Structure formats: structure tokens, C-alpha cells
Short mmCIF file of C-alpha atoms in Angstrom, two decimals:
data_model
loop_
_atom_site.label_atom_id
_atom_site.label_comp_id
_atom_site.label_asym_id
_atom_site.label_seq_id
_atom_site.Cartn_x
_atom_site.Cartn_y
_atom_site.Cartn_z
CA MET A 1 -8.75 -10.70 -3.86
CA GLY A 2 -12.44 -11.42 -4.45
CA ASP A 3 -14.27 -10.68 -7.68
CA LEU A 4 -12.16 -8.89 -10.27
CA ILE A 5 -13.12 -5.76 -12.19
CA ASP A 6 -12.51 -5.56 -15.92
CA LEU A 7 -10.67 -2.33 -16.81
CA VAL A 8 -9.08 -0.80 -19.88
CA VAL A 9 -6.09 1.55 -20.10
CA THR A 10 -7.34 4.92 -21.41
CA GLU A 11 -4.36 7.17 -20.64
CA LYS A 12 -0.65 6.66 -20.05
CA SER A 13 1.87 9.45 -19.57
CA ALA A 14 5.24 10.20 -18.01
CA VAL A 15 4.83 12.38 -14.89
CA ALA A 16 8.50 12.39 -13.80
CA HIS A 17 11.74 10.70 -14.72
CA GLY A 18 11.03 7.00 -14.27
CA VAL A 19 7.39 7.49 -13.22
CA THR A 20 4.39 6.71 -15.43
CA ALA A 21 0.76 7.55 -14.63
CA VAL A 22 -1.88 5.14 -15.91
CA THR A 23 -5.62 5.88 -16.03
CA LEU A 24 -8.06 2.98 -16.09
CA ARG A 25 -11.78 2.90 -16.88
CA HIS A 26 -14.47 0.28 -17.30
CA PRO A 27 -14.65 -0.84 -20.97
CA GLU A 28 -18.37 0.04 -21.05
CA GLY A 29 -18.03 3.26 -19.08
CA ARG A 30 -19.66 1.87 -15.94
CA ARG A 31 -19.27 3.36 -12.48
CA LEU A 32 -16.30 1.93 -10.59
CA PRO A 33 -16.33 0.96 -6.89
CA ASP A 34 -15.76 3.88 -4.53
CA TRP A 35 -12.50 4.28 -2.65
CA SER A 36 -11.01 6.41 0.10
CA PRO A 37 -7.66 8.21 0.41
CA GLY A 38 -4.84 5.76 1.01
CA ALA A 39 -6.46 2.93 -0.96
CA HIS A 40 -4.73 0.77 -3.54
CA LEU A 41 -5.58 -1.66 -6.33
CA ASP A 42 -4.23 -5.10 -7.10
CA LEU A 43 -3.78 -5.16 -10.88
CA VAL A 44 -3.53 -8.38 -12.87
CA LEU A 45 -1.35 -7.25 -15.76
CA PRO A 46 -1.81 -8.70 -19.26
CA ASN A 47 1.29 -10.89 -18.71
CA GLY A 48 -0.30 -12.47 -15.61
CA MET A 49 1.72 -10.60 -12.98
CA VAL A 50 -0.21 -9.27 -9.98
CA ARG A 51 1.03 -5.93 -8.70
CA GLN A 52 -0.24 -3.41 -6.14
CA TYR A 53 -0.42 0.33 -6.83
CA SER A 54 -1.80 3.20 -4.77
CA LEU A 55 -4.72 5.14 -6.18
CA CYS A 56 -3.65 8.72 -6.78
CA GLY A 57 -6.45 10.23 -8.85
CA ASP A 58 -9.71 12.01 -8.04
CA ARG A 59 -11.73 9.84 -5.67
CA TRP A 60 -14.87 11.76 -6.68
CA ASP A 61 -14.47 10.70 -10.32
CA SER A 62 -16.52 7.49 -10.24
CA GLY A 63 -15.53 6.52 -13.78
CA SER A 64 -11.74 6.24 -13.51
CA TYR A 65 -8.82 5.03 -11.44
CA ARG A 66 -5.31 6.47 -11.70
CA VAL A 67 -2.07 4.91 -10.47
CA GLY A 68 1.54 6.07 -10.59
CA VAL A 69 4.20 3.45 -11.37
CA LEU A 70 7.90 3.89 -10.63
CA ARG A 71 10.26 1.93 -12.83
CA GLU A 72 12.18 -0.44 -10.55
CA PRO A 73 15.34 -1.63 -12.37
CA SER A 74 15.94 -4.27 -9.70
CA GLY A 75 12.28 -5.27 -9.40
CA ARG A 76 10.51 -8.44 -10.48
CA GLY A 77 9.33 -7.15 -13.84
CA GLY A 78 5.93 -5.59 -13.12
CA SER A 79 7.00 -1.96 -13.38
CA ALA A 80 9.09 -2.67 -16.49
CA PHE A 81 6.04 -4.21 -18.14
CA VAL A 82 3.91 -1.15 -17.32
CA HIS A 83 6.54 1.25 -18.63
CA ASP A 84 7.61 -0.63 -21.75
CA ARG A 85 4.73 -2.80 -22.90
CA LEU A 86 1.43 -1.57 -21.49
CA ARG A 87 -0.55 0.38 -24.09
CA CYS A 88 -3.76 2.38 -24.23
CA GLY A 89 -6.55 -0.05 -25.06
CA ASP A 90 -5.00 -2.93 -23.11
CA ARG A 91 -7.34 -4.76 -20.75
CA ILE A 92 -6.44 -5.25 -17.10
CA ALA A 93 -8.26 -7.09 -14.31
CA ALA A 94 -8.24 -5.42 -10.90
CA SER A 95 -9.40 -6.02 -7.37
CA ALA A 96 -11.84 -3.69 -5.72
CA PRO A 97 -9.94 -0.91 -3.92
CA ARG A 98 -8.60 -1.90 -0.51
CA ASN A 99 -7.26 0.45 2.16
CA ASN A 100 -4.55 -0.41 4.69
CA PHE A 101 -3.46 3.24 5.05
CA ARG A 102 -6.59 5.17 5.92
CA LEU A 103 -6.69 8.89 6.51
CA ALA A 104 -7.58 9.21 10.19
CA PRO A 105 -9.93 12.14 11.00
CA SER A 106 -8.00 15.06 12.47
CA PRO A 107 -8.02 18.87 12.66
CA GLY A 108 -4.49 18.88 11.21
CA TYR A 109 -2.05 16.76 9.24
CA LEU A 110 1.61 16.53 8.38
CA PHE A 111 2.11 14.50 5.21
CA LEU A 112 5.61 13.10 4.60
CA ALA A 113 6.44 11.68 1.18
CA GLY A 114 9.61 10.16 -0.19
CA GLY A 115 9.77 9.60 -3.94
CA ILE A 116 6.87 7.52 -5.29
CA GLY A 117 5.44 7.61 -1.76
CA ILE A 118 3.63 10.74 -2.87
CA THR A 119 0.99 8.63 -4.64
CA PRO A 120 -1.17 7.54 -1.67
CA LEU A 121 -0.76 10.97 -0.09
CA LEU A 122 -2.15 12.93 -3.05
CA PRO A 123 -5.80 11.96 -2.36
CA MET A 124 -5.23 12.65 1.35
CA ILE A 125 -4.03 16.13 0.52
CA HIS A 126 -7.03 16.73 -1.72
CA GLN A 127 -9.36 15.55 1.04
CA ALA A 128 -7.71 17.73 3.68
CA ALA A 129 -7.94 20.75 1.38
CA LEU A 130 -11.57 19.96 0.58
CA VAL A 131 -12.70 19.89 4.22
CA GLY A 132 -10.59 22.90 5.13
CA VAL A 133 -8.38 21.46 7.88
CA ASP A 134 -4.80 22.56 8.47
CA TRP A 135 -2.17 20.50 6.66
CA HIS A 136 1.37 20.60 5.33
CA LEU A 137 3.27 18.34 2.93
CA LEU A 138 7.00 17.68 3.13
CA TYR A 139 8.00 15.92 -0.11
CA GLY A 140 11.52 14.67 -0.75
CA GLY A 141 13.08 13.11 -3.84
CA LYS A 142 16.43 12.56 -5.49
CA SER A 143 15.94 15.48 -7.88
CA LEU A 144 13.13 17.72 -9.11
CA GLY A 145 12.93 15.74 -12.34
CA SER A 146 12.27 12.52 -10.43
CA MET A 147 9.45 13.92 -8.28
CA ALA A 148 6.04 13.09 -9.72
CA PHE A 149 2.89 15.23 -9.67
CA ARG A 150 4.66 18.48 -8.74
CA ASP A 151 2.34 20.35 -11.11
CA GLU A 152 -0.70 19.23 -9.10
CA LEU A 153 0.93 20.24 -5.85
CA ALA A 154 1.92 23.70 -7.12
CA GLY A 155 -1.64 24.95 -6.67
CA HIS A 156 -1.38 24.47 -2.91
CA GLY A 157 1.32 27.12 -2.56
CA ASP A 158 3.52 27.00 0.54
CA ARG A 159 1.48 24.20 2.11
CA ALA A 160 3.56 21.84 -0.04
CA THR A 161 7.31 21.92 0.56
CA VAL A 162 9.27 20.17 -2.19
CA VAL A 163 12.83 19.16 -1.26
CA PRO A 164 15.06 17.77 -4.04
CA GLN A 165 17.95 16.00 -2.34
CA ASP A 166 20.57 16.97 -4.94
CA GLU A 167 19.85 20.67 -4.28
CA LEU A 168 18.67 20.89 -0.66
CA GLY A 169 19.68 17.65 1.03
CA LEU A 170 17.49 15.29 3.06
CA LEU A 171 14.17 16.22 4.62
CA ASP A 172 14.55 18.10 7.91
CA LEU A 173 12.08 16.05 9.91
CA PRO A 174 12.79 17.51 13.37
CA ALA A 175 11.98 21.00 12.11
CA HIS A 176 8.53 19.95 10.92
CA LEU A 177 7.27 17.28 13.32
CA PRO A 178 4.43 18.29 15.63
CA PRO A 179 4.85 17.62 19.36
CA PRO A 180 3.74 14.23 20.68
CA GLY A 181 0.09 14.18 21.66
CA SER A 182 -0.84 17.19 19.53
CA ASP A 183 -3.91 17.27 17.28
CA THR A 184 -1.73 16.95 14.17
CA ARG A 185 -1.59 13.44 12.72
CA ILE A 186 1.36 12.30 10.64
CA HIS A 187 0.90 10.18 7.52
CA CYS A 188 4.11 9.03 5.83
CA CYS A 189 4.93 6.89 2.80
CA GLY A 190 8.37 6.44 1.33
CA PRO A 191 11.58 4.41 1.33
CA THR A 192 12.90 2.57 4.38
CA PRO A 193 15.46 5.24 5.50
CA LEU A 194 12.69 7.85 5.71
CA LEU A 195 10.40 5.56 7.67
CA GLU A 196 13.16 4.47 10.03
CA ALA A 197 14.15 8.09 10.70
CA LEU A 198 10.52 8.96 11.42
CA GLU A 199 10.13 5.99 13.73
CA ARG A 200 13.20 7.01 15.73
CA LEU A 201 12.01 10.58 16.09
CA THR A 202 8.44 9.63 17.06
CA ALA A 203 9.20 6.68 19.33
CA GLY A 204 7.48 8.39 22.24
CA TYR A 205 4.37 9.52 20.34
CA PRO A 206 0.98 8.10 21.35
CA ALA A 207 -0.50 5.26 19.32
CA GLY A 208 -2.37 6.47 16.26
CA GLN A 209 -0.64 9.82 15.81
CA VAL A 210 1.79 8.39 13.24
CA ARG A 211 0.70 6.19 10.33
CA THR A 212 3.06 4.80 7.71
CA GLU A 213 2.93 2.72 4.56
CA ARG A 214 5.94 0.69 3.44
CA PHE A 215 7.36 -0.34 0.07
CA VAL A 216 9.45 -3.10 1.65
CA PRO A 217 8.89 -5.07 4.86
CA ALA A 218 10.15 -3.89 8.22
CA ALA A 219 12.94 -5.92 9.79
CA GLU A 220 11.49 -8.74 11.86
CA THR A 221 13.00 -9.05 15.32
CA SER A 222 10.97 -11.91 16.82
CA ALA A 223 11.85 -15.53 16.23
CA ALA A 224 9.67 -17.42 13.79
CA ARG A 225 7.97 -20.64 14.86
CA ASP A 226 10.36 -23.34 13.66
CA GLU A 227 8.16 -26.43 13.91
CA PRO A 228 5.36 -27.67 11.61
CA PHE A 229 1.78 -26.59 12.31
CA GLU A 230 -1.65 -27.42 10.91
CA VAL A 231 -3.85 -25.09 8.89
CA GLU A 232 -7.47 -26.02 8.27
CA LEU A 233 -9.13 -24.40 5.27
CA ARG A 234 -12.76 -24.16 6.32
CA ARG A 235 -14.29 -23.43 2.90
CA THR A 236 -11.96 -25.72 0.96
CA GLY A 237 -12.47 -28.52 3.49
CA VAL A 238 -8.80 -29.50 3.65
CA THR A 239 -6.20 -29.52 6.43
CA VAL A 240 -2.55 -29.04 5.50
CA VAL A 241 0.66 -29.24 7.52
CA VAL A 242 2.90 -26.20 6.99
CA GLN A 243 6.60 -27.02 7.20
CA PRO A 244 9.17 -24.70 8.89
CA ARG A 245 10.68 -23.43 5.62
CA GLN A 246 7.35 -23.26 3.78
CA SER A 247 5.05 -20.24 3.65
CA VAL A 248 1.42 -20.65 4.66
CA LEU A 249 0.52 -19.18 1.28
CA ASP A 250 2.40 -21.84 -0.67
CA ALA A 251 1.06 -24.62 1.54
CA ILE A 252 -2.60 -23.65 1.26
CA ASN A 253 -2.46 -22.87 -2.45
CA ALA A 254 -0.91 -26.29 -3.07
CA VAL A 255 -4.13 -27.87 -1.79
CA GLY A 256 -6.50 -25.64 -3.73
CA ALA A 257 -7.07 -22.47 -1.70
CA ASN A 258 -6.25 -20.21 -4.69
CA VAL A 259 -5.33 -17.18 -2.59
CA LEU A 260 -3.85 -14.51 -4.86
CA SER A 261 -0.69 -12.66 -3.85
CA SER A 262 1.49 -9.84 -5.14
CA CYS A 263 4.46 -8.72 -3.02
CA ARG A 264 4.98 -11.96 -1.04
CA GLN A 265 6.64 -9.76 1.60
CA GLY A 266 3.71 -8.75 3.81
CA THR A 267 3.49 -5.18 2.52
CA CYS A 268 0.66 -5.10 -0.04
CA GLY A 269 -2.24 -6.92 1.64
CA THR A 270 -3.33 -8.81 -1.49
CA CYS A 271 -3.36 -12.21 0.25
CA GLU A 272 -5.23 -11.11 3.40
CA THR A 273 -7.14 -14.09 4.80
CA ALA A 274 -9.61 -14.24 7.70
CA VAL A 275 -8.67 -16.27 10.77
CA ILE A 276 -11.55 -18.28 12.28
CA GLU A 277 -9.66 -20.07 15.04
CA GLY A 278 -6.12 -20.07 16.40
CA ARG A 279 -3.51 -17.42 17.13
CA PRO A 280 -1.61 -16.05 14.13
CA GLU A 281 2.01 -14.98 14.41
CA HIS A 282 1.94 -11.72 12.47
CA ARG A 283 5.03 -10.97 10.42
CA ASP A 284 3.58 -8.36 8.05
CA SER A 285 4.25 -4.63 7.77
CA ILE A 286 0.59 -3.66 7.44
CA LEU A 287 -1.36 -4.24 10.66
CA ASP A 288 -1.05 -1.94 13.64
CA ASP A 289 -0.86 -3.21 17.22
CA SER A 290 -4.63 -3.21 17.82
CA GLU A 291 -5.28 -5.03 14.54
CA ARG A 292 -2.66 -7.65 15.42
CA ALA A 293 -4.23 -8.12 18.84
CA ALA A 294 -7.62 -8.78 17.23
CA ALA A 295 -6.11 -11.92 15.62
CA ASP A 296 -8.91 -12.09 13.04
CA CYS A 297 -6.79 -12.04 9.88
CA LEU A 298 -3.30 -12.77 8.63
CA PHE A 299 -1.17 -12.39 5.51
CA PRO A 300 -0.14 -15.96 4.65
CA CYS A 301 2.76 -14.93 2.44
CA VAL A 302 4.78 -14.15 5.59
CA SER A 303 2.71 -14.76 8.73
CA ARG A 304 2.65 -18.06 10.57
CA SER A 305 0.93 -19.70 13.53
CA GLY A 306 1.52 -18.73 17.14
CA SER A 307 -0.40 -21.88 18.14
CA GLY A 308 -0.28 -25.43 16.91
CA ARG A 309 -3.24 -24.99 14.58
CA LEU A 310 -5.01 -22.29 12.59
CA VAL A 311 -8.43 -22.35 10.93
CA LEU A 312 -8.66 -20.00 7.96
CA ASP A 313 -11.61 -18.79 5.91
CA ALA A 314 -10.19 -20.13 2.65
#
């Protein structure tokens, strides 16, 4: 995660049923690190939990960060803490913004959001509007009351199509998708059924035209390496043997690597670690095909070794 930033909660408000927006600033009013649309923060909550949230505020406001947090009744407790116990004035440590879901330059965009998946798309929409390119948002949710930031989207008129499922049904993806190979790029964030439907419909699209961000990991179809392998930690100066039922993250942290993690599912990117030597077996839901082929990083919470030995920058 690198050096942490000290932040303080300055605003907290409900923006939809079950969704809370939190604004964070530096305690001394200092400028915060810049970020780009699609970026997220790793927040170290006052109770010690580390959680990842997409930045959804004004990227040109150098003094504040805003995140939107959906209450997850079946979650691990991070969202419940934010909703029930986090207060204005509380201090929070955060990573510098990191972006695994960048807005690719294009003359046109189709943004697809499902539920809280609207959060990383909001800054993309603002950027597209700012530079004057063609864009359209298709935003689905269970009901109007559960769909956050509708007031901000209202100013964009018919460029933003809001589809509450209880009134209008599911998003009609085929009616809105651009043809494969067109100049319109698709950026989508939302629950697994939305992403799976999009993947089926765009299976023949060229690489790079469709970009997605997941809440939960994609189903893994390849077999995991089922024998022990060595991991050398170059900076720590230790070599550890990772057992078949042990994560690389647990193994390297047990010998002093101190790599922070959040989701432990290969979706947030908090534990990203550089690979110096060896061939990683990628099992995350973050990297695209070209990034996997580069073999210069891995997410040790889920990824393993495709060779007998890895050397990591940890």
C-alpha cells in the first residue's frame, strides 16, 4: 500500500437507501494526491479494517476525496462500521489513489452501472462531459430509492438513462451496445449478473473496447498449481515455501513481508506486489490479458506460481 495519508471525515450523508457518501480531507487542509477517473482508495478504518472504495467526487478538487459506501448485510463488517459508527471528525489512514479501471481515451463511451457500480463511473462521466465527447449512461438498480447520486446525474438530461428494476425491469443491453470495433468504448461496473451478461454479448468484441470492474471475483476455470513452490522476498531477504492450501499472501506475511490486503479475493488490488523473477499464475479479476502476459506483478491473496519459484519485490 505504500505510505499512508492521514485523513479526517468532514462530511457524511445518506445518498440512497443503504448508501452513505463520506468526504475526507487532510486534517491540516493540505493538498491531496491527484487521481484519475476509475481510481479507488484503500481506507484503514478506525477499527483496523482495510477496505477499498471507488473515488466518486470531483477529481479537480485537490482538497477532498469522496467515496460512496453500500451497506452489505452479508459483508465482513467494513460497510456496517462506516454506516453505523464512523463520525465526522474521525481520523482515517488511506493509501494514495490507485487505478485498475482507467478511462481509456475515446471519441465516445457507453457507461453501464449496476447499483453501487455507479461510483467509479461518476468521475468518468464528468470527464467525458468536460472534454465534450459523446457518451451515454445506462444505470440500473433495484429501485429508484436505492440508486445513489441520481441528483447529480439529472443535470445530464437524456444522456443518463436510469432504470429501476421494480418499475422497468433489467437493463436492455442489446438495445444500447455499440457494434464491435466501433469507436465507442464500454466501461461497466456492477454485480456479477450484469458483468456476465455483458461478457456474453461482447464475446466477439476486440480487446480494449470493453472494460469492467468487479465487486466479486470471476469464476476461475484453470486448475491451480497443487504442489509447494518457493517465493523469495528480495527486500526482506527471506525465502518461504508456499504450501498447496496456503495463499502466497499468508505465507509471505508470516515471514515479515507486511503486505497489506483488503478483499483477499483478487478484486481490489491492495496487495499488488512486483514480480522480479519467475512466472506468476494469475488468478485475480483485475489484470487484462496484456497485463497478465507482462508477468511483472501479482496479487498474492489469490495468485500463485506458474513456475517452481518466484522472486517478489517484498
